[in-house]
Amino acid sequence: MLRYPVKLERDSNGTILVSFPDVPEAHTFGDDREEALARAVDALETALMGYMEDRRAIPPPSVSRRVQHVAVPALTEAKLALYSLMRTGRITKTELAGRLNWHLPQVDRLLNLRHASRLDQLEAAFRVLGKHLSVQIMD
């Protein structure tokens, strides 16, 4: 599970500002702590999509037990893992589409963090890259 440390600060106008030390591009706010944390996942995903668009490495979350954390959704985590695997293996979207016998827009959607991709599609992508997708249920 990808859990990023989050920093919450009260702004001069009373809102709660949210930032991520590991992803400095991710910022949001809320009228209170609950609203700020609810918006935090969207801000984090938006920033990570920017990393993907710029073909940059996804920063790993730092380990800190003393601060609040925000977890990315499981589907987002799987998509980030696929992107990272492709990046380290220097596998282009076009090459992945060819291996899967898919059209390029299908691969684009598979890597789009806003698209609700099907798990079987992610499994197929990992399989052609020599990996296996596993689901773990935790308390």
PDB file of N, CA and C in Angstrom, residues 22-76:
ATOM      1  N   ASP A  22       7.021  14.384  -0.002  1.00  0.00           N
ATOM      2  CA  ASP A  22       7.616  13.546  -1.051  1.00  0.00           C
ATOM      3  C   ASP A  22       7.178  13.944  -2.457  1.00  0.00           C
ATOM      4  N   VAL A  23       6.090  14.676  -2.556  1.00  0.00           N
ATOM      5  CA  VAL A  23       5.549  15.112  -3.851  1.00  0.00           C
ATOM      6  C   VAL A  23       5.260  16.606  -3.725  1.00  0.00           C
ATOM      7  N   PRO A  24       6.288  17.450  -3.875  1.00  0.00           N
ATOM      8  CA  PRO A  24       6.112  18.883  -3.619  1.00  0.00           C
ATOM      9  C   PRO A  24       5.116  19.578  -4.546  1.00  0.00           C
ATOM     10  N   GLU A  25       4.756  18.947  -5.647  1.00  0.00           N
ATOM     11  CA  GLU A  25       3.787  19.552  -6.572  1.00  0.00           C
ATOM     12  C   GLU A  25       2.345  19.385  -6.092  1.00  0.00           C
ATOM     13  N   ALA A  26       2.124  18.516  -5.118  1.00  0.00           N
ATOM     14  CA  ALA A  26       0.762  18.222  -4.645  1.00  0.00           C
ATOM     15  C   ALA A  26       0.373  19.150  -3.494  1.00  0.00           C
ATOM     16  N   HIS A  27      -0.663  19.955  -3.723  1.00  0.00           N
ATOM     17  CA  HIS A  27      -1.184  20.880  -2.712  1.00  0.00           C
ATOM     18  C   HIS A  27      -2.702  20.948  -2.827  1.00  0.00           C
ATOM     19  N   THR A  28      -3.345  21.119  -1.716  1.00  0.00           N
ATOM     20  CA  THR A  28      -4.776  21.380  -1.711  1.00  0.00           C
ATOM     21  C   THR A  28      -5.126  22.019  -0.376  1.00  0.00           C
ATOM     22  N   PHE A  29      -6.410  22.172  -0.111  1.00  0.00           N
ATOM     23  CA  PHE A  29      -6.854  22.775   1.147  1.00  0.00           C
ATOM     24  C   PHE A  29      -8.258  22.280   1.450  1.00  0.00           C
ATOM     25  N   GLY A  30      -8.707  22.582   2.635  1.00  0.00           N
ATOM     26  CA  GLY A  30     -10.074  22.278   3.035  1.00  0.00           C
ATOM     27  C   GLY A  30     -10.493  23.222   4.139  1.00  0.00           C
ATOM     28  N   ASP A  31     -11.787  23.343   4.333  1.00  0.00           N
ATOM     29  CA  ASP A  31     -12.291  24.210   5.399  1.00  0.00           C
ATOM     30  C   ASP A  31     -11.963  23.648   6.775  1.00  0.00           C
ATOM     31  N   ASP A  32     -11.823  22.312   6.853  1.00  0.00           N
ATOM     32  CA  ASP A  32     -11.429  21.675   8.107  1.00  0.00           C
ATOM     33  C   ASP A  32     -10.537  20.477   7.771  1.00  0.00           C
ATOM     34  N   ARG A  33     -10.057  19.820   8.795  1.00  0.00           N
ATOM     35  CA  ARG A  33      -9.128  18.701   8.613  1.00  0.00           C
ATOM     36  C   ARG A  33      -9.721  17.586   7.737  1.00  0.00           C
ATOM     37  N   GLU A  34     -10.976  17.223   7.985  1.00  0.00           N
ATOM     38  CA  GLU A  34     -11.626  16.141   7.250  1.00  0.00           C
ATOM     39  C   GLU A  34     -11.740  16.470   5.759  1.00  0.00           C
ATOM     40  N   GLU A  35     -12.168  17.697   5.467  1.00  0.00           N
ATOM     41  CA  GLU A  35     -12.296  18.103   4.066  1.00  0.00           C
ATOM     42  C   GLU A  35     -10.925  18.157   3.397  1.00  0.00           C
ATOM     43  N   ALA A  36      -9.926  18.653   4.107  1.00  0.00           N
ATOM     44  CA  ALA A  36      -8.574  18.739   3.554  1.00  0.00           C
ATOM     45  C   ALA A  36      -8.037  17.349   3.220  1.00  0.00           C
ATOM     46  N   LEU A  37      -8.228  16.397   4.122  1.00  0.00           N
ATOM     47  CA  LEU A  37      -7.761  15.030   3.860  1.00  0.00           C
ATOM     48  C   LEU A  37      -8.552  14.359   2.747  1.00  0.00           C
ATOM     49  N   ALA A  38      -9.838  14.676   2.655  1.00  0.00           N
ATOM     50  CA  ALA A  38     -10.650  14.113   1.575  1.00  0.00           C
ATOM     51  C   ALA A  38     -10.165  14.605   0.216  1.00  0.00           C
ATOM     52  N   ARG A  39      -9.711  15.838   0.143  1.00  0.00           N
ATOM     53  CA  ARG A  39      -9.200  16.397  -1.114  1.00  0.00           C
ATOM     54  C   ARG A  39      -7.758  15.981  -1.398  1.00  0.00           C
ATOM     55  N   ALA A  40      -7.070  15.490  -0.382  1.00  0.00           N
ATOM     56  CA  ALA A  40      -5.646  15.193  -0.505  1.00  0.00           C
ATOM     57  C   ALA A  40      -5.357  14.114  -1.543  1.00  0.00           C
ATOM     58  N   VAL A  41      -6.176  13.084  -1.607  1.00  0.00           N
ATOM     59  CA  VAL A  41      -5.938  12.000  -2.566  1.00  0.00           C
ATOM     60  C   VAL A  41      -6.001  12.532  -3.994  1.00  0.00           C
ATOM     61  N   ASP A  42      -6.978  13.365  -4.281  1.00  0.00           N
ATOM     62  CA  ASP A  42      -7.106  13.940  -5.621  1.00  0.00           C
ATOM     63  C   ASP A  42      -5.887  14.793  -5.968  1.00  0.00           C
ATOM     64  N   ALA A  43      -5.431  15.583  -5.022  1.00  0.00           N
ATOM     65  CA  ALA A  43      -4.253  16.425  -5.266  1.00  0.00           C
ATOM     66  C   ALA A  43      -3.017  15.567  -5.518  1.00  0.00           C
ATOM     67  N   LEU A  44      -2.881  14.498  -4.754  1.00  0.00           N
ATOM     68  CA  LEU A  44      -1.743  13.599  -4.923  1.00  0.00           C
ATOM     69  C   LEU A  44      -1.801  12.914  -6.282  1.00  0.00           C
ATOM     70  N   GLU A  45      -2.963  12.392  -6.653  1.00  0.00           N
ATOM     71  CA  GLU A  45      -3.101  11.737  -7.958  1.00  0.00           C
ATOM     72  C   GLU A  45      -2.826  12.716  -9.096  1.00  0.00           C
ATOM     73  N   THR A  46      -3.309  13.927  -8.978  1.00  0.00           N
ATOM     74  CA  THR A  46      -3.081  14.936 -10.014  1.00  0.00           C
ATOM     75  C   THR A  46      -1.593  15.207 -10.192  1.00  0.00           C
ATOM     76  N   ALA A  47      -0.882  15.353  -9.089  1.00  0.00           N
ATOM     77  CA  ALA A  47       0.564  15.590  -9.168  1.00  0.00           C
ATOM     78  C   ALA A  47       1.282  14.385  -9.767  1.00  0.00           C
ATOM     79  N   LEU A  48       0.876  13.180  -9.370  1.00  0.00           N
ATOM     80  CA  LEU A  48       1.531  11.982  -9.900  1.00  0.00           C
ATOM     81  C   LEU A  48       1.246  11.801 -11.391  1.00  0.00           C
ATOM     82  N   MET A  49       0.077  12.229 -11.843  1.00  0.00           N
ATOM     83  CA  MET A  49      -0.205  12.204 -13.286  1.00  0.00           C
ATOM     84  C   MET A  49       0.757  13.130 -14.018  1.00  0.00           C
ATOM     85  N   GLY A  50       1.108  14.260 -13.403  1.00  0.00           N
ATOM     86  CA  GLY A  50       2.092  15.161 -13.983  1.00  0.00           C
ATOM     87  C   GLY A  50       3.457  14.494 -14.106  1.00  0.00           C
ATOM     88  N   TYR A  51       3.833  13.724 -13.096  1.00  0.00           N
ATOM     89  CA  TYR A  51       5.089  12.972 -13.163  1.00  0.00           C
ATOM     90  C   TYR A  51       5.058  12.019 -14.356  1.00  0.00           C
ATOM     91  N   MET A  52       3.933  11.340 -14.522  1.00  0.00           N
ATOM     92  CA  MET A  52       3.810  10.386 -15.626  1.00  0.00           C
ATOM     93  C   MET A  52       3.856  11.101 -16.979  1.00  0.00           C
ATOM     94  N   GLU A  53       3.162  12.212 -17.095  1.00  0.00           N
ATOM     95  CA  GLU A  53       3.164  12.965 -18.353  1.00  0.00           C
ATOM     96  C   GLU A  53       4.563  13.462 -18.701  1.00  0.00           C
ATOM     97  N   ASP A  54       5.331  13.827 -17.673  1.00  0.00           N
ATOM     98  CA  ASP A  54       6.701  14.303 -17.877  1.00  0.00           C
ATOM     99  C   ASP A  54       7.712  13.163 -17.943  1.00  0.00           C
ATOM    100  N   ARG A  55       7.206  11.927 -17.835  1.00  0.00           N
ATOM    101  CA  ARG A  55       8.047  10.717 -17.884  1.00  0.00           C
ATOM    102  C   ARG A  55       9.092  10.697 -16.775  1.00  0.00           C
ATOM    103  N   ARG A  56       8.681  11.174 -15.614  1.00  0.00           N
ATOM    104  CA  ARG A  56       9.561  11.183 -14.447  1.00  0.00           C
ATOM    105  C   ARG A  56       9.264   9.980 -13.558  1.00  0.00           C
ATOM    106  N   ALA A  57      10.232   9.620 -12.739  1.00  0.00           N
ATOM    107  CA  ALA A  57      10.042   8.533 -11.780  1.00  0.00           C
ATOM    108  C   ALA A  57       9.021   8.949 -10.722  1.00  0.00           C
ATOM    109  N   ILE A  58       8.231   7.998 -10.300  1.00  0.00           N
ATOM    110  CA  ILE A  58       7.261   8.246  -9.234  1.00  0.00           C
ATOM    111  C   ILE A  58       8.030   8.223  -7.908  1.00  0.00           C
ATOM    112  N   PRO A  59       7.952   9.307  -7.137  1.00  0.00           N
ATOM    113  CA  PRO A  59       8.689   9.323  -5.882  1.00  0.00           C
ATOM    114  C   PRO A  59       8.093   8.327  -4.880  1.00  0.00           C
ATOM    115  N   PRO A  60       8.945   7.537  -4.250  1.00  0.00           N
ATOM    116  CA  PRO A  60       8.406   6.617  -3.238  1.00  0.00           C
ATOM    117  C   PRO A  60       8.030   7.390  -1.982  1.00  0.00           C
ATOM    118  N   PRO A  61       7.038   6.900  -1.252  1.00  0.00           N
ATOM    119  CA  PRO A  61       6.693   7.578   0.006  1.00  0.00           C
ATOM    120  C   PRO A  61       7.778   7.345   1.053  1.00  0.00           C
ATOM    121  N   SER A  62       8.099   8.380   1.789  1.00  0.00           N
ATOM    122  CA  SER A  62       9.067   8.223   2.869  1.00  0.00           C
ATOM    123  C   SER A  62       8.385   7.560   4.061  1.00  0.00           C
ATOM    124  N   VAL A  63       9.195   6.968   4.897  1.00  0.00           N
ATOM    125  CA  VAL A  63       8.667   6.271   6.066  1.00  0.00           C
ATOM    126  C   VAL A  63       8.701   7.227   7.257  1.00  0.00           C
ATOM    127  N   SER A  64       7.543   7.462   7.806  1.00  0.00           N
ATOM    128  CA  SER A  64       7.446   8.317   8.990  1.00  0.00           C
ATOM    129  C   SER A  64       6.233   7.878   9.786  1.00  0.00           C
ATOM    130  N   ARG A  65       6.436   7.532  11.013  1.00  0.00           N
ATOM    131  CA  ARG A  65       5.340   7.044  11.855  1.00  0.00           C
ATOM    132  C   ARG A  65       4.677   8.171  12.647  1.00  0.00           C
ATOM    133  N   ARG A  66       5.270   9.334  12.646  1.00  0.00           N
ATOM    134  CA  ARG A  66       4.786  10.419  13.508  1.00  0.00           C
ATOM    135  C   ARG A  66       3.823  11.377  12.815  1.00  0.00           C
ATOM    136  N   VAL A  67       3.567  11.175  11.543  1.00  0.00           N
ATOM    137  CA  VAL A  67       2.723  12.113  10.810  1.00  0.00           C
ATOM    138  C   VAL A  67       1.535  11.390  10.187  1.00  0.00           C
ATOM    139  N   GLN A  68       0.567  12.169   9.783  1.00  0.00           N
ATOM    140  CA  GLN A  68      -0.606  11.671   9.068  1.00  0.00           C
ATOM    141  C   GLN A  68      -0.171  11.175   7.692  1.00  0.00           C
ATOM    142  N   HIS A  69      -0.809  10.123   7.188  1.00  0.00           N
ATOM    143  CA  HIS A  69      -0.529   9.601   5.860  1.00  0.00           C
ATOM    144  C   HIS A  69      -1.810   9.562   5.035  1.00  0.00           C
ATOM    145  N   VAL A  70      -1.632   9.623   3.720  1.00  0.00           N
ATOM    146  CA  VAL A  70      -2.738   9.473   2.793  1.00  0.00           C
ATOM    147  C   VAL A  70      -2.395   8.300   1.873  1.00  0.00           C
ATOM    148  N   ALA A  71      -3.289   7.345   1.774  1.00  0.00           N
ATOM    149  CA  ALA A  71      -3.075   6.177   0.926  1.00  0.00           C
ATOM    150  C   ALA A  71      -3.694   6.414  -0.445  1.00  0.00           C
ATOM    151  N   VAL A  72      -2.976   6.012  -1.484  1.00  0.00           N
ATOM    152  CA  VAL A  72      -3.556   6.090  -2.825  1.00  0.00           C
ATOM    153  C   VAL A  72      -4.471   4.883  -3.000  1.00  0.00           C
ATOM    154  N   PRO A  73      -5.526   5.010  -3.790  1.00  0.00           N
ATOM    155  CA  PRO A  73      -6.409   3.870  -4.039  1.00  0.00           C
ATOM    156  C   PRO A  73      -5.641   2.706  -4.667  1.00  0.00           C
ATOM    157  N   ALA A  74      -6.120   1.489  -4.436  1.00  0.00           N
ATOM    158  CA  ALA A  74      -5.444   0.291  -4.949  1.00  0.00           C
ATOM    159  C   ALA A  74      -5.282   0.330  -6.468  1.00  0.00           C
ATOM    160  N   LEU A  75      -6.313   0.786  -7.188  1.00  0.00           N
ATOM    161  CA  LEU A  75      -6.214   0.854  -8.642  1.00  0.00           C
ATOM    162  C   LEU A  75      -5.121   1.831  -9.063  1.00  0.00           C
ATOM    163  N   THR A  76      -5.032   2.951  -8.379  1.00  0.00           N
ATOM    164  CA  THR A  76      -3.971   3.926  -8.660  1.00  0.00           C
ATOM    165  C   THR A  76      -2.608   3.306  -8.399  1.00  0.00           C
TER     166      THR A  76
END
